[in-house]
């Protein structure tokens, strides 16, 4: 199965069982004007992701945005290839992950590329998220960017509405929490409380799939808090 349809305008086009065993979930949002935004882009999966976009019946030439939820290579590794092939594509990330995504010398370890035995290809961040919450309209669709530090300092989640449902892209909200990632469990608890307050109907998780309805989303996040609070 090259993709999964989540809602009318949201698809999962990448992930462990879809594109590459090392990939975090890659989600596609078809915006109101038919342009396309991706949430994360896998470790080194540019070609298969393009094929999967085509499988959905959409046109990759409509790509206008790529949101990088944080700097880990299983989320960012293909970004340089996307930018090379679609120079107009705008890359969104939190300001605190920017140096790592852009490849400042000395930050290679923070990408976790060595875990995967690859070399990270840096890419320029075009739009840096700086506030706790920022709303941006992309392709006629409202994107609510939410700063969710914890797993990494500049992790972000994204919330959109589709068909009256709140769809939350909370990629690595499960952690893990490591010193080398500059993780902070106390910040993470606050981030999870903020996400719970959003009362999302659907959660697209980076490594653990799709949760719905709202009661299951809440249960998943609360269980994560219970499991991780003992760290
Ligand atoms: Zn991560």
GROMACS .gro file of C-alpha atoms and ligand atoms in nm:
model
  232
    1UNK     CA    1   0.000   0.000   0.000
    2UNK     CA    2   0.175   0.317  -0.112
    3UNK     CA    3  -0.041   0.548   0.098
    4UNK     CA    4  -0.328   0.569   0.348
    5UNK     CA    5  -0.606   0.824   0.328
    6UNK     CA    6  -0.668   0.978   0.670
    7UNK     CA    7  -0.939   1.231   0.578
    8UNK     CA    8  -1.054   1.372   0.244
    9UNK     CA    9  -0.752   1.602   0.225
   10UNK     CA   10  -0.495   1.425   0.444
   11UNK     CA   11  -0.291   1.123   0.341
   12UNK     CA   12  -0.005   0.930   0.493
   13UNK     CA   13   0.242   0.877   0.209
   14UNK     CA   14   0.550   0.765   0.402
   15UNK     CA   15   0.654   0.575   0.710
   16UNK     CA   16   0.805   0.254   0.832
   17UNK     CA   17   0.567   0.027   0.639
   18UNK     CA   18   0.502   0.263   0.350
   19UNK     CA   19   0.823   0.418   0.218
   20UNK     CA   20   1.134   0.305   0.408
   21UNK     CA   21   1.188   0.112   0.730
   22UNK     CA   22   1.380   0.406   0.880
   23UNK     CA   23   1.122   0.671   0.793
   24UNK     CA   24   0.906   0.852   1.041
   25UNK     CA   25   0.550   0.911   0.922
   26UNK     CA   26   0.518   1.144   0.623
   27UNK     CA   27   0.182   1.314   0.589
   28UNK     CA   28   0.039   1.508   0.295
   29UNK     CA   29  -0.217   1.785   0.322
   30UNK     CA   30  -0.408   1.894   0.014
   31UNK     CA   31  -0.479   2.262   0.073
   32UNK     CA   32  -0.794   2.447  -0.026
   33UNK     CA   33  -0.636   2.576  -0.350
   34UNK     CA   34  -0.507   2.223  -0.437
   35UNK     CA   35  -0.148   2.299  -0.340
   36UNK     CA   36   0.029   2.039  -0.129
   37UNK     CA   37   0.210   2.061   0.205
   38UNK     CA   38   0.408   1.773   0.353
   39UNK     CA   39   0.467   1.709   0.721
   40UNK     CA   40   0.820   1.563   0.741
   41UNK     CA   41   0.988   1.373   0.459
   42UNK     CA   42   1.162   1.055   0.575
   43UNK     CA   43   1.525   0.963   0.590
   44UNK     CA   44   1.621   0.928   0.221
   45UNK     CA   45   1.297   0.858   0.041
   46UNK     CA   46   1.249   1.140  -0.207
   47UNK     CA   47   1.172   0.919  -0.507
   48UNK     CA   48   0.930   0.684  -0.334
   49UNK     CA   49   0.748   0.977  -0.175
   50UNK     CA   50   0.704   1.145  -0.514
   51UNK     CA   51   0.568   0.818  -0.652
   52UNK     CA   52   0.329   0.789  -0.359
   53UNK     CA   53   0.203   1.144  -0.413
   54UNK     CA   54   0.129   1.046  -0.773
   55UNK     CA   55  -0.048   0.729  -0.651
   56UNK     CA   56  -0.294   0.945  -0.458
   57UNK     CA   57  -0.385   1.113  -0.789
   58UNK     CA   58  -0.225   1.442  -0.686
   59UNK     CA   59   0.044   1.628  -0.876
   60UNK     CA   60   0.384   1.669  -0.704
   61UNK     CA   61   0.426   1.997  -0.895
   62UNK     CA   62   0.166   2.138  -0.656
   63UNK     CA   63   0.409   2.105  -0.363
   64UNK     CA   64   0.445   2.441  -0.187
   65UNK     CA   65   0.549   2.355   0.167
   66UNK     CA   66   0.743   2.108   0.376
   67UNK     CA   67   0.712   2.126   0.754
   68UNK     CA   68   1.002   1.973   0.947
   69UNK     CA   69   0.869   1.893   1.293
   70UNK     CA   70   1.221   1.869   1.436
   71UNK     CA   71   1.579   1.809   1.324
   72UNK     CA   72   1.602   1.429   1.342
   73UNK     CA   73   1.707   1.270   1.017
   74UNK     CA   74   1.418   1.020   1.001
   75UNK     CA   75   1.199   1.332   0.958
   76UNK     CA   76   1.431   1.560   0.760
   77UNK     CA   77   1.670   1.344   0.555
   78UNK     CA   78   1.496   1.385   0.218
   79UNK     CA   79   1.438   1.760   0.255
   80UNK     CA   80   1.747   1.862   0.055
   81UNK     CA   81   1.633   1.646  -0.237
   82UNK     CA   82   1.285   1.802  -0.226
   83UNK     CA   83   1.435   2.152  -0.224
   84UNK     CA   84   1.669   2.066  -0.512
   85UNK     CA   85   1.382   1.943  -0.729
   86UNK     CA   86   1.129   2.204  -0.617
   87UNK     CA   87   1.327   2.524  -0.552
   88UNK     CA   88   1.007   2.722  -0.482
   89UNK     CA   89   0.913   2.485  -0.198
   90UNK     CA   90   0.920   2.662   0.138
   91UNK     CA   91   1.062   2.475   0.434
   92UNK     CA   92   0.909   2.542   0.776
   93UNK     CA   93   1.072   2.457   1.110
   94UNK     CA   94   1.112   2.601   1.457
   95UNK     CA   95   1.388   2.858   1.494
   96UNK     CA   96   1.557   2.645   1.763
   97UNK     CA   97   1.611   2.356   1.518
   98UNK     CA   98   1.727   2.578   1.235
   99UNK     CA   99   2.104   2.551   1.289
  100UNK     CA  100   2.086   2.173   1.300
  101UNK     CA  101   1.864   2.147   0.990
  102UNK     CA  102   2.092   2.391   0.808
  103UNK     CA  103   2.399   2.188   0.904
  104UNK     CA  104   2.599   2.422   1.126
  105UNK     CA  105   2.931   2.244   1.195
  106UNK     CA  106   2.921   2.057   1.524
  107UNK     CA  107   2.549   1.985   1.515
  108UNK     CA  108   2.567   1.661   1.313
  109UNK     CA  109   2.525   1.449   1.628
  110UNK     CA  110   2.191   1.618   1.706
  111UNK     CA  111   2.043   1.500   1.373
  112UNK     CA  112   2.076   1.137   1.495
  113UNK     CA  113   2.217   1.052   1.149
  114UNK     CA  114   2.482   0.829   1.306
  115UNK     CA  115   2.202   0.612   1.454
  116UNK     CA  116   2.097   0.539   1.097
  117UNK     CA  117   2.449   0.514   0.954
  118UNK     CA  118   2.394   0.793   0.702
  119UNK     CA  119   2.525   1.142   0.637
  120UNK     CA  120   2.267   1.416   0.680
  121UNK     CA  121   2.219   1.654   0.384
  122UNK     CA  122   2.152   2.003   0.524
  123UNK     CA  123   1.881   2.229   0.382
  124UNK     CA  124   1.787   2.592   0.433
  125UNK     CA  125   1.487   2.676   0.652
  126UNK     CA  126   1.272   2.936   0.472
  127UNK     CA  127   1.015   3.004   0.744
  128UNK     CA  128   1.116   2.983   1.111
  129UNK     CA  129   0.842   2.936   1.372
  130UNK     CA  130   0.930   3.142   1.679
  131UNK     CA  131   0.624   3.169   1.904
  132UNK     CA  132   0.443   2.914   2.122
  133UNK     CA  133   0.168   2.918   1.862
  134UNK     CA  134   0.163   3.066   1.515
  135UNK     CA  135  -0.116   3.052   1.260
  136UNK     CA  136  -0.021   3.062   0.895
  137UNK     CA  137  -0.244   3.029   0.591
  138UNK     CA  138  -0.084   2.811   0.327
  139UNK     CA  139  -0.270   2.744   0.004
  140UNK     CA  140  -0.589   2.878   0.162
  141UNK     CA  141  -0.570   2.633   0.454
  142UNK     CA  142  -0.502   2.747   0.811
  143UNK     CA  143  -0.205   2.579   0.977
  144UNK     CA  144  -0.172   2.612   1.353
  145UNK     CA  145   0.197   2.560   1.443
  146UNK     CA  146   0.243   2.465   1.808
  147UNK     CA  147   0.583   2.469   1.978
  148UNK     CA  148   0.609   2.143   2.173
  149UNK     CA  149   0.958   2.126   2.330
  150UNK     CA  150   1.052   1.803   2.506
  151UNK     CA  151   1.187   1.541   2.269
  152UNK     CA  152   1.400   1.821   2.121
  153UNK     CA  153   1.395   2.192   2.215
  154UNK     CA  154   1.238   2.307   1.888
  155UNK     CA  155   0.990   2.028   1.821
  156UNK     CA  156   0.665   2.147   1.669
  157UNK     CA  157   0.322   1.997   1.618
  158UNK     CA  158   0.076   2.111   1.353
  159UNK     CA  159  -0.301   2.131   1.376
  160UNK     CA  160  -0.538   2.173   1.083
  161UNK     CA  161  -0.912   2.133   1.032
  162UNK     CA  162  -1.047   1.907   0.762
  163UNK     CA  163  -1.417   1.834   0.718
  164UNK     CA  164  -1.483   1.983   1.061
  165UNK     CA  165  -1.230   1.751   1.227
  166UNK     CA  166  -0.918   1.871   1.404
  167UNK     CA  167  -0.620   1.678   1.270
  168UNK     CA  168  -0.306   1.694   1.484
  169UNK     CA  169   0.036   1.602   1.348
  170UNK     CA  170   0.230   1.519   1.662
  171UNK     CA  171   0.533   1.346   1.526
  172UNK     CA  172   0.770   1.238   1.806
  173UNK     CA  173   0.548   1.328   2.097
  174UNK     CA  174   0.628   0.985   2.245
  175UNK     CA  175   0.996   1.076   2.281
  176UNK     CA  176   1.249   0.925   2.332
  177UNK     CA  177   1.418   1.162   2.574
  178UNK     CA  178   1.795   1.169   2.543
  179UNK     CA  179   2.066   1.399   2.668
  180UNK     CA  180   2.222   1.410   2.320
  181UNK     CA  181   1.893   1.542   2.177
  182UNK     CA  182   1.878   1.810   2.450
  183UNK     CA  183   1.548   1.654   2.559
  184UNK     CA  184   1.364   1.802   2.856
  185UNK     CA  185   1.094   1.595   3.023
  186UNK     CA  186   0.946   1.889   3.217
  187UNK     CA  187   0.905   2.095   2.903
  188UNK     CA  188   0.753   1.788   2.740
  189UNK     CA  189   0.485   1.752   3.009
  190UNK     CA  190   0.383   2.115   2.950
  191UNK     CA  191   0.379   2.050   2.574
  192UNK     CA  192   0.153   1.747   2.616
  193UNK     CA  193  -0.087   1.948   2.834
  194UNK     CA  194  -0.101   2.212   2.560
  195UNK     CA  195  -0.175   1.944   2.299
  196UNK     CA  196  -0.447   1.789   2.520
  197UNK     CA  197  -0.613   2.131   2.540
  198UNK     CA  198  -0.652   2.127   2.160
  199UNK     CA  199  -0.895   1.831   2.182
  200UNK     CA  200  -0.789   1.692   1.845
  201UNK     CA  201  -1.017   1.441   1.672
  202UNK     CA  202  -0.733   1.265   1.490
  203UNK     CA  203  -0.367   1.227   1.587
  204UNK     CA  204  -0.110   1.143   1.320
  205UNK     CA  205   0.186   1.013   1.520
  206UNK     CA  206   0.532   0.989   1.366
  207UNK     CA  207   0.605   0.628   1.457
  208UNK     CA  208   0.288   0.480   1.607
  209UNK     CA  209   0.021   0.545   1.348
  210UNK     CA  210  -0.309   0.724   1.344
  211UNK     CA  211  -0.539   0.759   1.645
  212UNK     CA  212  -0.907   0.855   1.635
  213UNK     CA  213  -1.160   0.956   1.759
  214UNK     CA  214  -1.086   1.231   2.015
  215UNK     CA  215  -1.118   0.993   2.312
  216UNK     CA  216  -0.839   0.772   2.171
  217UNK     CA  217  -0.618   1.072   2.098
  218UNK     CA  218  -0.655   1.189   2.457
  219UNK     CA  219  -0.592   0.840   2.593
  220UNK     CA  220  -0.276   0.800   2.384
  221UNK     CA  221  -0.129   1.131   2.505
  222UNK     CA  222  -0.227   1.066   2.868
  223UNK     CA  223  -0.069   0.720   2.854
  224UNK     CA  224   0.252   0.871   2.720
  225UNK     CA  225   0.258   1.111   3.016
  226UNK     CA  226   0.204   0.824   3.263
  227UNK     CA  227   0.476   0.610   3.102
  228UNK     CA  228   0.736   0.883   3.072
  229UNK     CA  229   0.683   1.079   3.388
  230UNK     CA  230   0.889   0.828   3.583
  231UNK     CA  231   1.205   0.902   3.382
  232LIG    ZN1  232   1.289   1.252   1.679
   0.00000   0.00000   0.00000
